[in-house]
Tab-separated table of C-alpha atoms and ligand atoms in Angstrom:
chain	number	residue	atom	x	y	z
A	257	MET	CA	189.349	-10.297	34.867
A	258	ASN	CA	189.752	-9.026	38.370
A	259	ASP	CA	189.602	-5.338	39.259
A	260	TYR	CA	193.234	-4.719	40.039
A	261	ILE	CA	194.402	-6.130	36.697
A	262	GLU	CA	191.672	-4.306	34.786
A	263	LYS	CA	192.622	-0.981	36.389
A	264	ASN	CA	196.365	-1.407	35.931
A	265	LYS	CA	196.692	-3.294	32.675
A	266	GLU	CA	197.859	-0.321	30.591
A	267	ARG	CA	200.654	0.304	33.051
A	268	PHE	CA	201.530	-3.416	33.171
A	269	ILE	CA	201.962	-3.333	29.395
A	270	GLU	CA	204.013	-0.136	29.364
A	271	GLU	CA	206.335	-1.429	32.072
A	272	LEU	CA	206.930	-4.649	30.158
A	273	LYS	CA	207.647	-2.681	26.999
A	274	ALA	CA	210.359	-0.743	28.850
A	275	LEU	CA	212.081	-4.019	29.805
A	276	LEU	CA	211.781	-5.360	26.259
A	277	ARG	CA	213.798	-2.361	25.038
A	278	VAL	CA	216.891	-3.727	26.783
A	279	PRO	CA	218.756	-6.112	24.453
A	280	SER	CA	219.865	-8.563	27.136
A	281	VAL	CA	221.381	-11.118	24.756
A	282	SER	CA	223.474	-13.437	26.907
A	283	ALA	CA	225.140	-15.268	24.003
A	284	ASP	CA	226.912	-12.204	22.626
A	285	PRO	CA	229.501	-10.374	24.767
A	286	ALA	CA	228.737	-7.181	22.824
A	287	PHE	CA	225.532	-6.931	24.896
A	288	LYS	CA	227.186	-7.378	28.277
A	289	GLN	CA	226.207	-3.928	29.586
A	290	ASP	CA	222.600	-4.476	28.526
A	291	VAL	CA	222.426	-7.857	30.255
A	292	LEU	CA	223.738	-6.237	33.450
A	293	LYS	CA	221.282	-3.368	33.070
A	294	MET	CA	218.448	-5.869	32.714
A	295	ALA	CA	219.514	-7.507	35.975
A	296	GLU	CA	219.357	-4.095	37.722
A	297	LEU	CA	215.930	-3.338	36.257
A	298	THR	CA	214.604	-6.736	37.324
A	299	LYS	CA	215.839	-6.145	40.858
A	300	LYS	CA	214.237	-2.702	40.922
A	301	ALA	CA	210.938	-4.084	39.604
A	302	LEU	CA	210.846	-6.614	42.447
A	303	LEU	CA	211.577	-3.962	45.063
A	304	ASP	CA	208.919	-1.656	43.614
A	305	ALA	CA	206.437	-4.516	43.674
A	306	GLY	CA	206.960	-4.963	47.400
A	307	ALA	CA	209.876	-7.296	48.068
A	308	ASP	CA	211.503	-7.040	51.516
A	309	MET	CA	214.862	-7.280	49.879
A	310	ALA	CA	216.282	-7.751	46.413
A	311	GLU	CA	219.894	-8.188	45.381
A	312	LEU	CA	222.194	-9.149	42.574
A	313	CYS	CA	224.167	-12.253	43.487
A	314	ASP	CA	227.494	-12.658	41.756
A	315	THR	CA	228.330	-15.840	39.897
A	316	PRO	CA	231.166	-16.727	37.528
A	317	GLY	CA	228.772	-15.449	34.819
A	318	TYR	CA	225.892	-12.980	34.872
A	319	PRO	CA	224.319	-12.197	38.261
A	320	ILE	CA	221.278	-13.909	39.716
A	321	VAL	CA	218.498	-11.541	40.736
A	322	TYR	CA	217.291	-12.742	44.111
A	323	ALA	CA	214.386	-11.236	46.046
A	324	GLU	CA	212.034	-12.313	48.774
A	325	LYS	CA	208.987	-11.417	50.775
A	326	ILE	CA	208.643	-13.440	53.945
A	327	ILE	CA	205.274	-12.871	55.599
A	328	ASP	CA	205.466	-15.726	58.093
A	329	PRO	CA	208.236	-18.349	58.306
A	330	SER	CA	205.697	-20.970	59.326
A	331	LYS	CA	203.829	-20.548	56.037
A	332	PRO	CA	204.791	-22.299	52.793
A	333	THR	CA	207.264	-20.657	50.414
A	334	VAL	CA	207.035	-20.470	46.640
A	335	LEU	CA	210.300	-19.997	44.734
A	336	VAL	CA	209.724	-18.309	41.387
A	337	TYR	CA	212.335	-18.999	38.712
A	338	GLY	CA	212.701	-17.303	35.343
A	339	HIS	CA	215.320	-15.704	33.107
A	340	TYR	CA	216.022	-12.106	32.116
A	341	ASP	CA	218.331	-12.946	29.235
A	342	VAL	CA	217.100	-13.429	25.683
A	343	GLN	CA	218.186	-15.171	22.505
A	344	PRO	CA	220.066	-13.229	19.828
A	345	ALA	CA	217.647	-11.434	17.512
A	346	ASP	CA	219.189	-12.430	14.213
A	347	PRO	CA	218.375	-12.668	11.394
A	348	LEU	CA	217.455	-9.014	11.854
A	349	GLU	CA	216.215	-8.491	8.310
A	350	LEU	CA	213.354	-10.915	8.879
A	351	TRP	CA	211.756	-8.812	11.633
A	352	ASP	CA	208.756	-6.669	10.672
A	353	SER	CA	209.737	-4.178	13.360
A	354	PRO	CA	213.031	-3.851	15.262
A	355	PRO	CA	213.404	-6.615	17.888
A	356	PHE	CA	214.125	-4.248	20.757
A	357	GLU	CA	211.465	-1.657	19.933
A	358	PRO	CA	208.330	-3.400	21.199
A	359	VAL	CA	205.093	-2.739	19.303
A	360	LEU	CA	201.498	-3.742	20.029
A	361	LYS	CA	199.743	-5.296	17.061
A	362	GLU	CA	196.535	-7.312	16.949
A	363	GLY	CA	196.551	-7.996	20.657
A	364	LYS	CA	200.173	-9.086	20.818
A	365	ILE	CA	203.346	-7.430	21.899
A	366	TYR	CA	206.186	-8.004	19.442
A	367	ALA	CA	209.796	-8.002	20.646
A	368	ARG	CA	212.668	-10.373	21.375
A	369	GLY	CA	211.997	-11.851	24.807
A	370	ALA	CA	208.288	-10.935	24.819
A	371	ALA	CA	207.294	-14.531	25.607
A	372	ASP	CA	210.723	-16.025	26.366
A	373	ASP	CA	210.961	-15.052	29.096
A	374	LYS	CA	210.585	-11.376	30.020
A	375	GLY	CA	206.826	-11.233	29.548
A	376	GLN	CA	206.376	-14.413	31.560
A	377	VAL	CA	208.748	-13.319	34.338
A	378	TYR	CA	206.987	-9.986	34.567
A	379	MET	CA	203.613	-11.699	35.066
A	380	HIS	CA	205.066	-12.986	38.330
A	381	VAL	CA	206.309	-9.558	39.320
A	382	LYS	CA	202.888	-8.029	38.647
A	383	ALA	CA	200.982	-10.871	40.332
A	384	PHE	CA	203.219	-10.295	43.353
A	385	GLU	CA	202.567	-6.542	43.217
A	386	MET	CA	198.834	-7.198	43.041
A	387	MET	CA	198.904	-9.524	46.039
A	388	MET	CA	200.969	-6.993	47.995
A	389	ARG	CA	198.773	-3.988	47.172
A	390	THR	CA	195.543	-5.870	47.805
A	391	ASP	CA	196.900	-7.361	50.993
A	392	SER	CA	196.374	-10.890	49.752
A	393	LEU	CA	199.809	-12.509	49.554
A	394	PRO	CA	198.960	-15.789	51.305
A	395	CYS	CA	202.463	-17.268	51.720
A	396	ASN	CA	206.139	-16.466	51.395
A	397	VAL	CA	207.711	-15.885	48.031
A	398	LYS	CA	211.284	-15.929	46.766
A	399	PHE	CA	212.449	-14.938	43.303
A	400	MET	CA	215.482	-16.278	41.493
A	401	ILE	CA	215.795	-14.779	38.020
A	402	GLU	CA	218.919	-15.689	36.057
A	403	GLY	CA	220.663	-14.148	33.067
A	404	GLU	CA	222.196	-17.171	31.378
A	405	GLU	CA	219.340	-19.564	30.689
A	406	GLU	CA	219.734	-19.240	26.949
A	407	VAL	CA	223.408	-20.186	27.169
A	408	GLY	CA	223.247	-23.099	29.576
A	409	SER	CA	222.744	-21.623	33.093
A	410	LYS	CA	226.371	-21.979	34.161
A	411	GLY	CA	226.179	-19.228	36.786
A	412	LEU	CA	223.016	-20.621	38.297
A	413	SER	CA	224.448	-24.154	38.399
A	414	TRP	CA	227.260	-22.662	40.466
A	415	PHE	CA	224.898	-20.591	42.636
A	416	VAL	CA	222.276	-23.198	43.573
A	417	PRO	CA	224.469	-25.709	45.461
A	418	ARG	CA	226.104	-22.800	47.335
A	419	ASN	CA	222.829	-21.230	48.465
A	420	LYS	CA	220.671	-24.118	49.565
A	421	GLU	CA	219.571	-22.406	52.770
A	422	LYS	CA	218.655	-19.161	51.055
A	423	LEU	CA	216.657	-20.997	48.419
A	424	LYS	CA	214.824	-23.206	50.881
A	425	SER	CA	211.183	-23.391	49.807
A	426	ASP	CA	208.335	-25.789	49.136
A	427	VAL	CA	207.975	-25.623	45.393
A	428	ILE	CA	209.472	-23.907	42.361
A	429	LEU	CA	207.083	-22.103	40.053
A	430	ILE	CA	208.202	-21.419	36.486
A	431	SER	CA	206.468	-19.684	33.600
A	432	ASP	CA	208.694	-20.360	30.606
A	433	THR	CA	206.612	-22.805	28.546
A	434	SER	CA	203.431	-22.850	26.472
A	435	ILE	CA	199.764	-23.755	26.675
A	436	ILE	CA	198.075	-25.678	23.853
A	437	ALA	CA	195.850	-22.749	22.825
A	438	ASP	CA	194.225	-19.724	24.434
A	439	ASP	CA	191.065	-21.766	24.971
A	440	ILE	CA	192.895	-25.029	25.777
A	441	PRO	CA	194.979	-24.555	28.928
A	442	SER	CA	197.726	-27.037	29.707
A	443	ILE	CA	200.507	-27.543	32.209
A	444	THR	CA	203.901	-28.798	31.082
A	445	THR	CA	204.807	-31.993	32.922
A	446	GLY	CA	208.083	-32.782	31.225
A	447	LEU	CA	210.984	-31.203	29.409
A	448	ARG	CA	213.608	-32.739	27.192
A	449	GLY	CA	217.282	-32.763	28.023
A	450	LEU	CA	219.993	-31.544	25.701
A	451	SER	CA	223.416	-32.349	24.339
A	452	TYR	CA	224.946	-29.614	22.227
A	453	VAL	CA	228.164	-29.952	20.258
A	454	GLN	CA	230.152	-28.228	17.564
A	455	VAL	CA	231.973	-30.259	14.951
A	456	GLU	CA	234.949	-29.325	12.828
A	457	VAL	CA	236.005	-31.170	9.697
A	458	THR	CA	239.455	-30.444	8.330
A	459	GLY	CA	240.691	-31.455	4.907
A	460	PRO	CA	243.722	-30.010	3.088
A	461	LYS	CA	245.987	-27.633	4.978
A	462	ARG	CA	244.723	-24.575	3.055
A	463	ASP	CA	241.822	-23.495	0.868
A	464	LEU	CA	242.354	-24.786	-2.670
A	465	HIS	CA	241.353	-23.732	-6.183
A	466	SER	CA	238.332	-25.903	-6.886
A	467	GLY	CA	239.366	-26.286	-10.517
A	468	ILE	CA	242.961	-27.260	-9.961
A	469	TYR	CA	242.233	-29.621	-7.068
A	470	GLY	CA	238.472	-30.242	-7.280
A	471	GLY	CA	237.591	-33.895	-7.841
A	472	ALA	CA	240.926	-35.072	-6.544
A	473	VAL	CA	240.874	-33.904	-2.930
A	474	ALA	CA	238.038	-34.430	-0.460
A	475	ASN	CA	235.920	-31.344	0.192
A	476	PRO	CA	235.312	-31.017	3.968
A	477	ILE	CA	231.859	-29.508	3.421
A	478	ASN	CA	230.789	-32.416	1.221
A	479	ILE	CA	232.190	-34.874	3.751
A	480	LEU	CA	230.474	-33.120	6.646
A	481	CYS	CA	227.163	-33.320	4.787
A	482	ASP	CA	227.655	-37.070	4.188
A	483	MET	CA	228.541	-37.636	7.813
A	484	ILE	CA	225.543	-35.692	9.043
A	485	SER	CA	223.110	-37.469	6.778
A	486	ASP	CA	224.460	-40.805	8.003
A	487	LEU	CA	223.425	-39.853	11.560
A	488	ILE	CA	219.734	-40.471	10.846
A	489	ASP	CA	218.429	-43.451	8.898
A	490	ARG	CA	215.403	-43.757	6.615
A	491	ASP	CA	213.092	-44.544	9.509
A	492	GLY	CA	214.129	-41.386	11.315
A	493	GLN	CA	216.215	-43.332	13.834
A	494	ILE	CA	219.472	-41.889	15.090
A	495	THR	CA	222.322	-44.231	14.159
A	496	ILE	CA	224.797	-43.464	16.957
A	497	PRO	CA	225.471	-46.821	18.666
A	498	GLY	CA	223.938	-46.903	22.141
A	499	PHE	CA	221.955	-43.695	21.617
A	500	TYR	CA	218.613	-45.285	22.534
A	501	ASP	CA	219.917	-47.609	25.275
A	502	ASP	CA	218.589	-45.614	28.233
A	503	VAL	CA	215.470	-44.117	26.634
A	504	ALA	CA	212.445	-44.512	28.893
A	505	ASN	CA	209.662	-45.951	26.793
A	506	LEU	CA	206.117	-45.004	27.655
A	507	SER	CA	203.410	-47.597	28.173
A	508	ALA	CA	200.744	-48.047	25.506
A	509	GLU	CA	198.245	-46.431	27.887
A	510	GLU	CA	200.399	-43.361	28.430
A	511	ARG	CA	200.866	-42.984	24.690
A	512	THR	CA	197.144	-43.313	24.010
A	513	GLU	CA	196.453	-40.751	26.693
A	514	MET	CA	198.943	-38.183	25.427
A	515	ASN	CA	197.619	-38.492	21.895
A	516	LYS	CA	194.146	-37.536	23.100
A	517	ALA	CA	195.357	-33.948	23.561
A	518	PRO	CA	193.739	-31.643	21.016
A	519	PHE	CA	195.993	-31.491	17.946
A	520	SER	CA	195.342	-30.934	14.267
A	521	LEU	CA	198.097	-32.053	11.920
A	522	ASP	CA	196.537	-29.974	9.147
A	523	ASP	CA	196.649	-26.795	11.198
A	524	TYR	CA	200.172	-27.645	12.300
A	525	LYS	CA	201.364	-27.998	8.711
A	526	LYS	CA	199.488	-24.896	7.623
A	527	GLU	CA	200.977	-22.849	10.441
A	528	LEU	CA	204.504	-23.882	9.432
A	529	ASP	CA	203.862	-23.780	5.697
A	530	VAL	CA	205.069	-27.341	5.088
A	531	LYS	CA	203.345	-29.905	2.891
A	532	ALA	CA	204.313	-32.864	5.044
A	533	VAL	CA	205.894	-33.593	8.395
A	534	LYS	CA	208.910	-35.816	8.939
A	535	GLY	CA	210.057	-37.774	11.960
A	536	GLU	CA	210.713	-41.097	13.584
A	537	LYS	CA	208.660	-43.934	12.140
A	538	GLY	CA	206.037	-45.358	14.469
A	539	TYR	CA	205.446	-42.160	16.458
A	540	THR	CA	202.920	-39.360	16.134
A	541	THR	CA	203.895	-35.717	15.766
A	542	ILE	CA	203.023	-35.055	19.419
A	543	GLU	CA	205.276	-37.942	20.477
A	544	ARG	CA	208.124	-37.005	18.141
A	545	ALA	CA	208.178	-33.520	19.615
A	546	SER	CA	208.136	-34.528	23.266
A	547	ILE	CA	208.881	-38.095	24.362
A	548	ARG	CA	211.406	-39.053	21.680
A	549	PRO	CA	215.017	-37.920	21.367
A	550	THR	CA	216.181	-35.984	18.308
A	551	LEU	CA	219.262	-34.838	16.450
A	552	ASP	CA	219.301	-31.553	14.538
A	553	VAL	CA	221.881	-29.416	12.809
A	554	ASN	CA	221.452	-25.867	14.093
A	555	GLY	CA	223.971	-24.241	11.833
A	556	ILE	CA	226.499	-25.261	9.204
A	557	TRP	CA	229.198	-23.210	7.565
A	558	GLY	CA	232.469	-23.142	5.713
A	559	GLY	CA	233.913	-21.999	2.397
A	560	TYR	CA	232.704	-18.911	0.605
A	561	ILE	CA	229.339	-17.425	1.535
A	562	GLY	CA	229.845	-13.801	0.466
A	563	GLU	CA	228.438	-11.954	-2.549
A	564	GLY	CA	228.734	-13.535	-5.970
A	565	ALA	CA	230.802	-16.662	-6.513
A	566	LYS	CA	234.265	-17.779	-5.565
A	567	THR	CA	235.614	-21.089	-6.778
A	568	VAL	CA	237.159	-22.615	-3.716
A	569	LEU	CA	237.633	-25.993	-2.134
A	570	PRO	CA	237.596	-25.030	1.558
A	571	ALA	CA	240.028	-26.435	4.081
A	572	LYS	CA	237.424	-26.641	6.859
A	573	ALA	CA	233.730	-27.134	7.510
A	574	PHE	CA	231.756	-26.664	10.721
A	575	ALA	CA	228.374	-27.469	12.178
A	576	LYS	CA	226.498	-26.995	15.435
A	577	ILE	CA	224.426	-30.008	16.374
A	578	SER	CA	221.866	-30.436	19.128
A	579	MET	CA	220.345	-33.600	20.489
A	580	ARG	CA	217.159	-33.370	22.532
A	581	LEU	CA	217.116	-36.077	25.159
A	582	VAL	CA	214.377	-37.825	27.091
A	583	PRO	CA	214.272	-39.536	30.492
A	584	ASN	CA	216.668	-41.512	31.385
A	585	GLN	CA	219.264	-40.534	28.833
A	586	GLU	CA	222.224	-38.714	30.356
A	587	SER	CA	223.530	-35.660	28.611
A	588	GLU	CA	227.207	-36.311	29.318
A	589	LYS	CA	226.974	-39.902	28.211
A	590	ILE	CA	225.171	-39.012	24.975
A	591	THR	CA	227.672	-36.261	24.201
A	592	LYS	CA	230.457	-38.804	24.641
A	593	LEU	CA	228.705	-41.374	22.442
A	594	PHE	CA	228.306	-38.734	19.766
A	595	GLN	CA	231.923	-37.656	20.014
A	596	GLU	CA	233.313	-41.185	19.821
A	597	TYR	CA	231.080	-42.152	16.953
A	598	PHE	CA	231.451	-39.003	14.888
A	599	GLU	CA	235.216	-38.826	15.250
A	600	SER	CA	235.614	-42.511	14.444
A	601	ALA	CA	233.306	-42.192	11.424
A	602	ALA	CA	235.724	-39.751	9.790
A	603	PRO	CA	237.083	-41.079	6.509
A	604	ASP	CA	240.887	-40.957	6.040
A	605	TYR	CA	240.812	-37.873	3.856
A	606	VAL	CA	239.647	-35.587	6.685
A	607	THR	CA	240.094	-35.192	10.428
A	608	VAL	CA	237.061	-34.584	12.590
A	609	LYS	CA	236.895	-32.924	15.985
A	610	VAL	CA	233.879	-32.670	18.255
A	611	TYR	CA	233.686	-29.896	20.844
A	612	PRO	CA	231.014	-30.341	23.528
A	613	HIS	CA	229.066	-27.191	24.397
A	614	HIS	CA	226.441	-27.430	27.099
A	615	GLY	CA	223.791	-29.880	28.085
A	616	GLY	CA	221.185	-30.800	30.612
A	617	GLU	CA	218.881	-33.566	31.729
A	618	ALA	CA	215.251	-34.204	30.901
A	619	VAL	CA	212.582	-33.972	33.598
A	620	VAL	CA	209.129	-35.329	34.254
A	621	THR	CA	206.978	-33.798	36.975
A	622	ALA	CA	204.262	-35.398	39.072
A	623	ILE	CA	200.608	-34.600	38.468
A	624	ASP	CA	199.385	-35.746	41.853
A	625	SER	CA	201.346	-33.273	43.995
A	626	LYS	CA	199.772	-30.510	46.068
A	627	ALA	CA	201.502	-27.939	43.877
A	628	TYR	CA	200.283	-29.465	40.618
A	629	LYS	CA	196.752	-29.529	41.962
A	630	ALA	CA	197.045	-25.876	43.016
A	631	ALA	CA	198.195	-24.967	39.503
A	632	SER	CA	195.523	-27.063	37.832
A	633	LYS	CA	192.786	-25.548	39.966
A	634	ALA	CA	194.107	-22.027	39.322
A	635	MET	CA	193.966	-22.529	35.566
A	636	GLU	CA	190.574	-24.145	35.791
A	637	THR	CA	189.306	-21.047	37.616
A	638	THR	CA	190.750	-18.503	35.201
A	639	PHE	CA	190.346	-20.354	31.881
A	640	GLY	CA	187.099	-22.091	32.800
A	641	LYS	CA	188.614	-25.424	31.739
A	642	LYS	CA	190.766	-27.996	33.448
A	643	PRO	CA	194.305	-27.846	32.021
A	644	ILE	CA	195.709	-30.847	30.167
A	645	PRO	CA	199.079	-32.183	31.357
A	646	THR	CA	201.490	-32.174	28.399
A	647	ARG	CA	205.108	-33.215	27.944
A	648	GLY	CA	207.076	-30.350	26.419
A	649	GLY	CA	209.764	-30.663	23.774
A	650	GLY	CA	211.998	-27.788	24.869
A	651	SER	CA	214.618	-27.801	27.594
A	652	ILE	CA	215.181	-25.914	30.821
A	653	PRO	CA	218.205	-27.857	32.077
A	654	ILE	CA	218.263	-26.130	35.442
A	655	VAL	CA	214.972	-27.800	36.445
A	656	ALA	CA	216.681	-31.188	36.854
A	657	LEU	CA	219.396	-29.495	38.913
A	658	PHE	CA	216.790	-27.916	41.220
A	659	LYS	CA	215.495	-31.391	41.932
A	660	LYS	CA	218.962	-32.825	42.497
A	661	GLU	CA	220.427	-30.017	44.603
A	662	LEU	CA	217.395	-28.615	46.404
A	663	GLY	CA	215.110	-31.656	46.308
A	664	LEU	CA	212.403	-29.407	44.902
A	665	ASP	CA	209.807	-30.155	42.256
A	666	SER	CA	209.006	-27.500	39.695
A	667	ILE	CA	205.612	-26.540	38.355
A	668	LEU	CA	205.891	-25.530	34.719
A	669	MET	CA	202.913	-23.231	34.412
A	670	GLY	CA	203.680	-21.207	31.307
A	671	PHE	CA	201.224	-19.124	29.300
A	672	GLY	CA	202.902	-18.758	25.894
A	673	LEU	CA	201.818	-20.354	22.640
A	674	ASP	CA	203.999	-22.448	20.331
A	675	SER	CA	203.141	-19.850	17.693
A	676	ASP	CA	204.799	-17.049	19.709
A	677	ASP	CA	207.914	-17.583	17.587
A	678	ILE	CA	210.327	-17.656	20.501
A	679	HIS	CA	213.960	-17.772	19.269
A	680	SER	CA	212.640	-16.692	15.827
A	681	PRO	CA	212.106	-13.335	14.141
A	682	ASN	CA	208.906	-11.546	15.209
A	683	GLU	CA	208.649	-13.146	18.631
A	684	SER	CA	205.432	-12.079	20.303
A	685	TYR	CA	203.374	-12.554	23.437
A	686	GLY	CA	199.606	-12.175	23.594
A	687	ILE	CA	198.193	-9.537	25.922
A	688	PHE	CA	195.489	-12.091	26.722
A	689	ASN	CA	198.190	-14.516	27.871
A	690	TYR	CA	200.062	-11.869	29.808
A	691	LEU	CA	197.034	-10.744	31.798
A	692	LYS	CA	195.620	-14.251	32.172
A	693	GLY	CA	198.969	-15.341	33.536
A	694	ILE	CA	198.995	-12.613	36.194
A	695	GLU	CA	195.521	-13.605	37.310
A	696	THR	CA	196.287	-17.337	37.332
A	697	ILE	CA	199.531	-16.945	39.276
A	698	ALA	CA	197.657	-15.163	42.073
A	699	HIS	CA	195.188	-18.056	42.187
A	700	PHE	CA	198.074	-20.514	42.362
A	701	PHE	CA	199.446	-18.772	45.456
A	702	LYS	CA	196.033	-18.819	47.094
A	703	ASN	CA	195.458	-22.503	46.331
A	704	PHE	CA	198.959	-23.524	47.326
A	705	ALA	CA	198.830	-21.706	50.658
A	706	GLU	CA	195.547	-23.347	51.642
B	867	BES	N1	211.700	-21.283	27.479
B	867	BES	C1	212.562	-22.100	26.706
B	867	BES	C2	212.246	-23.573	26.832
B	867	BES	C3	210.864	-24.002	26.392
B	867	BES	C4	210.107	-23.280	25.494
B	867	BES	C5	210.377	-25.169	26.897
B	867	BES	C6	208.856	-23.711	25.121
B	867	BES	C7	209.148	-25.618	26.501
B	867	BES	C8	208.371	-24.871	25.618
B	867	BES	C9	214.003	-21.843	27.137
B	867	BES	O1	214.283	-20.481	27.246
B	867	BES	C10	214.931	-22.362	26.087
B	867	BES	O2	214.934	-21.836	25.006
B	867	BES	N2	215.741	-23.363	26.407
B	867	BES	C11	216.737	-23.838	25.523
B	867	BES	C12	217.757	-24.651	26.235
B	867	BES	C13	218.987	-23.890	26.660
B	867	BES	C14	219.985	-24.800	27.288
B	867	BES	C15	219.587	-23.082	25.566
B	867	BES	C16	216.122	-24.725	24.481
B	867	BES	O3	215.140	-25.428	24.751
B	867	BES	O4	216.650	-24.707	23.365
B	868	MN	MN1	212.853	-19.494	28.294
B	869	MN	MN1	214.632	-19.686	25.183
C-alpha cells in the first residue's frame, strides 16, 4: 500500500463511518432531511479534498452533487459518478447491529450503504484528496454524485440532457459494482436493464368472511399466485409473448469464454444456504445471472398479516415484480408487453391492473478502449493480477443514458463483493476493498492521463 494511504487510513475509515451514520434512504420520504444532509456532506467532502468548486444542483427530485478540479483544459477529463442515497434498511430486526451505526468487525465495516455506494463513492473522494495533497492529479476531474439511484435516477435523467456542456469529459468512472473475489479482480463490462411494475388484483367489492363466502368467490391472493406462477414455465422460460424477441444471444465462443471465469457452484450454494440452484434450462449460473433476462416477485401482500389469525377472503392482492433485461430488450416495450399480457390473462372473477414503476436499459462496455485498458492496468498493478471482464447482473440505468445523451462510455470499476449483502440486512464493505479501491483509482487516473 502506498505511504499516503497507510498514514491516513484510520482517518479515511472514521470519515466514512460519519457518512454512514446519515440514513439517506431515498425511497422513504420520512428520510428527506437526511438525504439532503447527505448531499451537503458529500459536497463538503469534495471541497475539503481539494475541488475548485462544488455545488448542489437542483432537480425535480434530490439534488445532484457536482464538483470539479480543472488543472488544464487541454488535458483529459474523468467524470466520476456515484450515488449518496441508500436502500431502506428493513427488515431491521435481522441486523446484528443498527444499520446506521457503523461498526468494524473482522476487517469489514457494517452499515447500510457501506458498499452501495457510500464506501465506493468515498474511495473516489479520498483518491482525489491523495492526488491533490501529493501533487499528482494528472488530469481534470468532475464529480456527479446523485441521490436517487436506488429509486430510478429521475432527477439525474432530467439533469444530464440539460447540462451537457458542464459534464463534458472523456470517460465516466463508476465504482458501484463488485469484483469476483479479493484475490480475483474483475471489471464489470455489462449491466442488465430493468422493468419494474406493481400489480393489483381485485375480487369482490369488500373483504368477505372466508367461511360464508370461501369456496364460492375467487380469492384475489390465490388468483394472483396462479397468475404469477404462470409467468415462468417448467424450463425457467418467461411466458410473456414476445418477451425474448429482442434478446441479444451470445456466440458459443463468448459463452465459453465467460464460463471460464472462476466460479464454484458448491461455494455459491453454501454461501446462500440453498441445496440446489434454479434457473433457465440450458444456461449456467453465471449466464443466468448476467446475460439472460429474468422475472422476479419482489414483494406480495394482501389480506390479514397481523398477529394471530383472522378468517378473511380479501378483496385485493398486490405484488411488485421486476424483470431484469439484457441487450437489446427495451424497458418500455417489455413493460408494455407485461402489462398487456398480465391484464389480459385475468380470469373473469377478478380485475387486474398493472402500474409501471421505473426502468432502464442494459449496457455492454468495450474492453478495447483506452479507458478500459487504463482500468485493467491499474488493477493489475494493485492486485498483482489482470482483472477478468465480467457481465454484471445488476442495473445502473443511468449508464445507458450517459451514453445516449453525452456519448460517453462508462468504466465500471467497482471493488465490492457479491457477499457484501447490499440491499440486505448486515450490508458490509471490506477495509481491504476500500483501501485497495483508493489506490487503484489513483493508478487509473495516472494511466488514463498518459
Ligand atoms: N450498485 C447497484 C447495482 C449493482 C450492484 C450492479 C452490484 C452490479 C453489481 C445499484 O445501486 C442498484 O442497486 N441498482 C438497482 C437498480 C435501480 C433502478 C433501483 C438494482 O440493480 O436493483
Ligand atoms: Mn449502487
Ligand atoms: Mn443499490
